[in-house]
Amino acid sequence: MTCITYHHHGFDNKSLYVAKEGIMRERLGFNYIITAGIIWVAALFFSLGFSPILAYTVATLTLTLIPIKNVFLRFSLVAIFILGIAIQISSRQLFVSSSDDFSNVYIVVYNNIVNKNMSPFYGFFSGGIEFGIPLLFKFFSYIFGKQTYQELMLCLVILNCVIFYYWLEFFAKEKVSKENLSFFIAIALFIFSSNVTSQLIRQSYSTCFLLFAISFYQAKDKKYLVFLFLAFIFHVTA
């Protein structure tokens, strides 16, 4: 009886050793993946300095082709994407088209607020009801002083994309599997940021706040009223 018990304990110890060894190998492999991911992200951040297009393209491909489950790595790749595409968008030519809202509408409003010290609540949009963007211009002027038009567009695109990404990461992800989340975020951000963030500026900000309002409303959280108000003051009909 003693011999059988001893044998049984020996078998348990051996199984425990094998299990621990398996866990250690799994952790070691995971650490290698994280380390490789951090090196890859660092290289992409470095590449932003000489080729924003390359940086955000590779970041997009990484997010779409590889299921990035680690939040830090996913956030870092998204940050590279947002910075890269924002630099690219804000480097476009201005004042070359009559249909360019940023050149013909938003820059005029920005100059009136910064140079002429006009109130953000002046009737720039919808008789003054849509004071969200003018108020944002005023805020930028307090933080950064008078910006170049490219710097202004850069700030608008980055902030808009960050707000949208926050909604994707913390609200929309509940409806997407972990395996598809990084793919979903990359595609959604690319479609969102490719044009509307530098042309339909009020509409894109309003849409982001409306997404938050819908999410909070579905969760029966009264915060939806705050975001509904924000959506309204950026664009009444978005």
GROMACS .gro file of C-alpha atoms in nm:
model
  238
    1MET     CA    1   0.000   0.000   0.000
    2THR     CA    2   0.286   0.231   0.088
    3CYS     CA    3   0.461   0.144  -0.236
    4ILE     CA    4   0.152   0.226  -0.443
    5THR     CA    5   0.107   0.555  -0.260
    6TYR     CA    6   0.470   0.645  -0.318
    7HIS     CA    7   0.435   0.558  -0.685
    8HIS     CA    8   0.125   0.770  -0.707
    9HIS     CA    9   0.301   1.069  -0.547
   10GLY     CA   10   0.596   1.021  -0.782
   11PHE     CA   11   0.362   1.031  -1.079
   12ASP     CA   12   0.200   1.351  -0.945
   13ASN     CA   13   0.540   1.516  -0.899
   14LYS     CA   14   0.643   1.423  -1.249
   15SER     CA   15   0.319   1.558  -1.396
   16LEU     CA   16   0.360   1.877  -1.197
   17TYR     CA   17   0.716   1.919  -1.325
   18VAL     CA   18   0.606   1.866  -1.685
   19ALA     CA   19   0.321   2.115  -1.640
   20LYS     CA   20   0.553   2.376  -1.489
   21GLU     CA   21   0.804   2.324  -1.768
   22GLY     CA   22   0.527   2.371  -2.025
   23ILE     CA   23   0.414   2.694  -1.858
   24MET     CA   24   0.771   2.825  -1.848
   25ARG     CA   25   0.819   2.750  -2.219
   26GLU     CA   26   0.489   2.918  -2.301
   27ARG     CA   27   0.584   3.227  -2.102
   28LEU     CA   28   0.929   3.233  -2.262
   29GLY     CA   29   0.774   3.214  -2.606
   30PHE     CA   30   0.528   3.488  -2.515
   31ASN     CA   31   0.813   3.710  -2.392
   32TYR     CA   32   1.001   3.656  -2.719
   33ILE     CA   33   0.691   3.762  -2.914
   34ILE     CA   34   0.642   4.074  -2.700
   35THR     CA   35   1.012   4.165  -2.731
   36ALA     CA   36   1.002   4.122  -3.108
   37GLY     CA   37   0.684   4.330  -3.118
   38ILE     CA   38   0.842   4.613  -2.918
   39ILE     CA   39   1.147   4.617  -3.149
   40TRP     CA   40   0.916   4.623  -3.452
   41VAL     CA   41   0.713   4.911  -3.308
   42ALA     CA   42   1.030   5.106  -3.219
   43ALA     CA   43   1.155   5.065  -3.578
   44LEU     CA   44   0.824   5.195  -3.713
   45PHE     CA   45   0.833   5.496  -3.478
   46PHE     CA   46   1.182   5.571  -3.608
   47SER     CA   47   1.062   5.544  -3.968
   48LEU     CA   48   0.803   5.820  -3.904
   49GLY     CA   49   1.090   6.070  -3.921
   50PHE     CA   50   1.173   6.000  -4.286
   51SER     CA   51   0.865   5.829  -4.433
   52PRO     CA   52   0.525   5.870  -4.264
   53ILE     CA   53   0.362   5.683  -4.556
   54LEU     CA   54   0.585   5.380  -4.500
   55ALA     CA   55   0.525   5.391  -4.124
   56TYR     CA   56   0.146   5.398  -4.136
   57THR     CA   57   0.129   5.151  -4.427
   58VAL     CA   58   0.340   4.892  -4.245
   59ALA     CA   59   0.150   4.957  -3.919
   60THR     CA   60  -0.178   4.901  -4.104
   61LEU     CA   61  -0.053   4.579  -4.266
   62THR     CA   62   0.072   4.453  -3.927
   63LEU     CA   63  -0.265   4.519  -3.764
   64THR     CA   64  -0.462   4.361  -4.048
   65LEU     CA   65  -0.246   4.052  -4.109
   66ILE     CA   66  -0.152   3.964  -3.749
   67PRO     CA   67  -0.405   3.936  -3.464
   68ILE     CA   68  -0.245   4.176  -3.212
   69LYS     CA   69  -0.402   4.079  -2.879
   70ASN     CA   70  -0.156   4.264  -2.657
   71VAL     CA   71  -0.311   4.604  -2.576
   72PHE     CA   72   0.025   4.787  -2.552
   73LEU     CA   73   0.143   4.665  -2.892
   74ARG     CA   74  -0.195   4.736  -3.051
   75PHE     CA   75  -0.204   5.086  -2.902
   76SER     CA   76   0.153   5.155  -3.020
   77LEU     CA   77   0.077   5.042  -3.376
   78VAL     CA   78  -0.239   5.254  -3.380
   79ALA     CA   79  -0.039   5.554  -3.254
   80ILE     CA   80   0.208   5.507  -3.542
   81PHE     CA   81  -0.080   5.479  -3.787
   82ILE     CA   82  -0.251   5.795  -3.657
   83LEU     CA   83   0.070   6.001  -3.651
   84GLY     CA   84   0.176   5.879  -3.994
   85ILE     CA   85  -0.153   5.939  -4.169
   86ALA     CA   86  -0.204   6.273  -3.989
   87ILE     CA   87   0.138   6.395  -4.110
   88GLN     CA   88   0.054   6.277  -4.461
   89ILE     CA   89  -0.291   6.440  -4.468
   90SER     CA   90  -0.169   6.769  -4.319
   91SER     CA   91   0.110   6.799  -4.576
   92ARG     CA   92  -0.131   6.837  -4.868
   93GLN     CA   93  -0.153   7.158  -5.067
   94LEU     CA   94  -0.397   7.426  -4.956
   95PHE     CA   95  -0.586   7.697  -5.145
   96VAL     CA   96  -0.581   7.503  -5.473
   97SER     CA   97  -0.948   7.402  -5.491
   98SER     CA   98  -1.273   7.588  -5.437
   99SER     CA   99  -1.420   7.271  -5.285
  100ASP     CA  100  -1.154   7.249  -5.012
  101ASP     CA  101  -1.351   7.325  -4.695
  102PHE     CA  102  -1.040   7.346  -4.481
  103SER     CA  103  -0.884   7.618  -4.697
  104ASN     CA  104  -1.199   7.814  -4.774
  105VAL     CA  105  -1.401   7.778  -4.454
  106TYR     CA  106  -1.208   7.656  -4.150
  107ILE     CA  107  -0.895   7.866  -4.203
  108VAL     CA  108  -1.112   8.178  -4.231
  109VAL     CA  109  -1.283   8.094  -3.901
  110TYR     CA  110  -0.948   8.014  -3.738
  111ASN     CA  111  -0.799   8.348  -3.847
  112ASN     CA  112  -1.101   8.540  -3.718
  113ILE     CA  113  -1.071   8.374  -3.379
  114VAL     CA  114  -0.694   8.397  -3.342
  115ASN     CA  115  -0.612   8.723  -3.521
  116LYS     CA  116  -0.927   8.927  -3.460
  117ASN     CA  117  -1.000   8.771  -3.120
  118MET     CA  118  -1.359   8.698  -3.220
  119SER     CA  119  -1.570   8.485  -2.988
  120PRO     CA  120  -1.612   8.114  -3.068
  121PHE     CA  121  -1.982   8.173  -3.008
  122TYR     CA  122  -2.004   8.416  -3.297
  123GLY     CA  123  -2.234   8.286  -3.572
  124PHE     CA  124  -1.973   8.103  -3.778
  125PHE     CA  125  -2.178   7.785  -3.827
  126SER     CA  126  -2.559   7.749  -3.812
  127GLY     CA  127  -2.596   8.093  -3.659
  128GLY     CA  128  -2.362   8.011  -3.371
  129ILE     CA  129  -2.531   7.686  -3.266
  130GLU     CA  130  -2.239   7.477  -3.391
  131PHE     CA  131  -1.968   7.638  -3.178
  132GLY     CA  132  -1.771   7.318  -3.114
  133ILE     CA  133  -1.499   7.366  -3.378
  134PRO     CA  134  -1.455   7.743  -3.312
  135LEU     CA  135  -1.421   7.663  -2.941
  136LEU     CA  136  -1.163   7.396  -3.027
  137PHE     CA  137  -0.971   7.653  -3.233
  138LYS     CA  138  -0.971   7.884  -2.931
  139PHE     CA  139  -0.843   7.603  -2.711
  140PHE     CA  140  -0.562   7.524  -2.958
  141SER     CA  141  -0.460   7.892  -2.961
  142TYR     CA  142  -0.429   7.892  -2.581
  143ILE     CA  143  -0.217   7.575  -2.582
  144PHE     CA  144  -0.003   7.620  -2.894
  145GLY     CA  145  -0.033   7.988  -2.979
  146LYS     CA  146  -0.087   8.081  -3.343
  147GLN     CA  147  -0.029   7.770  -3.554
  148THR     CA  148   0.055   7.728  -3.918
  149TYR     CA  149  -0.234   7.587  -4.119
  150GLN     CA  150  -0.056   7.251  -4.152
  151GLU     CA  151  -0.005   7.234  -3.776
  152LEU     CA  152  -0.372   7.316  -3.722
  153MET     CA  153  -0.480   7.039  -3.958
  154LEU     CA  154  -0.235   6.798  -3.793
  155CYS     CA  155  -0.388   6.865  -3.450
  156LEU     CA  156  -0.744   6.832  -3.582
  157VAL     CA  157  -0.675   6.499  -3.756
  158ILE     CA  158  -0.485   6.348  -3.461
  159LEU     CA  159  -0.748   6.446  -3.204
  160ASN     CA  160  -1.031   6.324  -3.425
  161CYS     CA  161  -0.865   5.987  -3.487
  162VAL     CA  162  -0.778   5.944  -3.118
  163ILE     CA  163  -1.141   6.001  -3.016
  164PHE     CA  164  -1.260   5.754  -3.278
  165TYR     CA  165  -0.996   5.495  -3.176
  166TYR     CA  166  -1.097   5.528  -2.810
  167TRP     CA  167  -1.452   5.433  -2.907
  168LEU     CA  168  -1.328   5.140  -3.117
  169GLU     CA  169  -1.100   5.008  -2.843
  170PHE     CA  170  -1.331   5.041  -2.544
  171PHE     CA  171  -1.683   5.019  -2.684
  172ALA     CA  172  -1.695   4.856  -3.028
  173LYS     CA  173  -1.457   4.575  -2.931
  174GLU     CA  174  -1.735   4.403  -2.734
  175LYS     CA  175  -1.892   4.308  -3.066
  176VAL     CA  176  -1.568   4.182  -3.225
  177SER     CA  177  -1.364   3.872  -3.140
  178LYS     CA  178  -1.010   3.919  -3.005
  179GLU     CA  179  -0.869   3.750  -3.315
  180ASN     CA  180  -1.034   4.007  -3.545
  181LEU     CA  181  -1.005   4.317  -3.325
  182SER     CA  182  -0.678   4.456  -3.463
  183PHE     CA  183  -0.800   4.398  -3.820
  184PHE     CA  184  -1.129   4.571  -3.741
  185ILE     CA  185  -0.956   4.871  -3.580
  186ALA     CA  186  -0.709   4.915  -3.868
  187ILE     CA  187  -0.974   4.905  -4.140
  188ALA     CA  188  -1.215   5.130  -3.949
  189LEU     CA  189  -0.944   5.390  -3.878
  190PHE     CA  190  -0.818   5.386  -4.236
  191ILE     CA  191  -1.164   5.445  -4.381
  192PHE     CA  192  -1.243   5.709  -4.121
  193SER     CA  193  -0.919   5.906  -4.147
  194SER     CA  194  -0.854   5.888  -4.522
  195ASN     CA  195  -1.057   6.197  -4.615
  196VAL     CA  196  -1.325   6.313  -4.375
  197THR     CA  197  -1.094   6.425  -4.095
  198SER     CA  198  -0.951   6.713  -4.302
  199GLN     CA  199  -1.260   6.803  -4.507
  200LEU     CA  200  -1.580   6.715  -4.323
  201ILE     CA  201  -1.428   6.820  -3.993
  202ARG     CA  202  -1.739   6.919  -3.798
  203GLN     CA  203  -1.926   6.613  -3.927
  204SER     CA  204  -1.649   6.371  -3.834
  205TYR     CA  205  -1.615   6.506  -3.479
  206SER     CA  206  -1.992   6.502  -3.438
  207THR     CA  207  -2.010   6.143  -3.563
  208CYS     CA  208  -1.753   6.031  -3.304
  209PHE     CA  209  -1.948   6.188  -3.020
  210LEU     CA  210  -2.269   6.038  -3.155
  211LEU     CA  211  -2.112   5.691  -3.145
  212PHE     CA  212  -2.031   5.744  -2.777
  213ALA     CA  213  -2.385   5.868  -2.715
  214ILE     CA  214  -2.535   5.557  -2.876
  215SER     CA  215  -2.305   5.326  -2.676
  216PHE     CA  216  -2.390   5.493  -2.344
  217TYR     CA  217  -2.760   5.498  -2.433
  218GLN     CA  218  -2.753   5.123  -2.503
  219ALA     CA  219  -2.584   5.073  -2.165
  220LYS     CA  220  -2.858   5.285  -2.002
  221ASP     CA  221  -2.592   5.531  -1.886
  222LYS     CA  222  -2.700   5.896  -1.868
  223LYS     CA  223  -2.360   6.006  -1.998
  224TYR     CA  224  -2.519   5.970  -2.341
  225LEU     CA  225  -2.677   6.314  -2.287
  226VAL     CA  226  -2.332   6.476  -2.256
  227PHE     CA  227  -2.209   6.319  -2.579
  228LEU     CA  228  -2.534   6.395  -2.757
  229PHE     CA  229  -2.483   6.760  -2.664
  230LEU     CA  230  -2.123   6.749  -2.792
  231ALA     CA  231  -2.238   6.592  -3.118
  232PHE     CA  232  -2.500   6.865  -3.155
  233ILE     CA  233  -2.264   7.161  -3.105
  234PHE     CA  234  -2.016   7.022  -3.361
  235HIS     CA  235  -2.277   6.951  -3.628
  236VAL     CA  236  -2.653   6.970  -3.587
  237THR     CA  237  -2.748   6.719  -3.857
  238ALA     CA  238  -2.451   6.480  -3.863
   0.00000   0.00000   0.00000
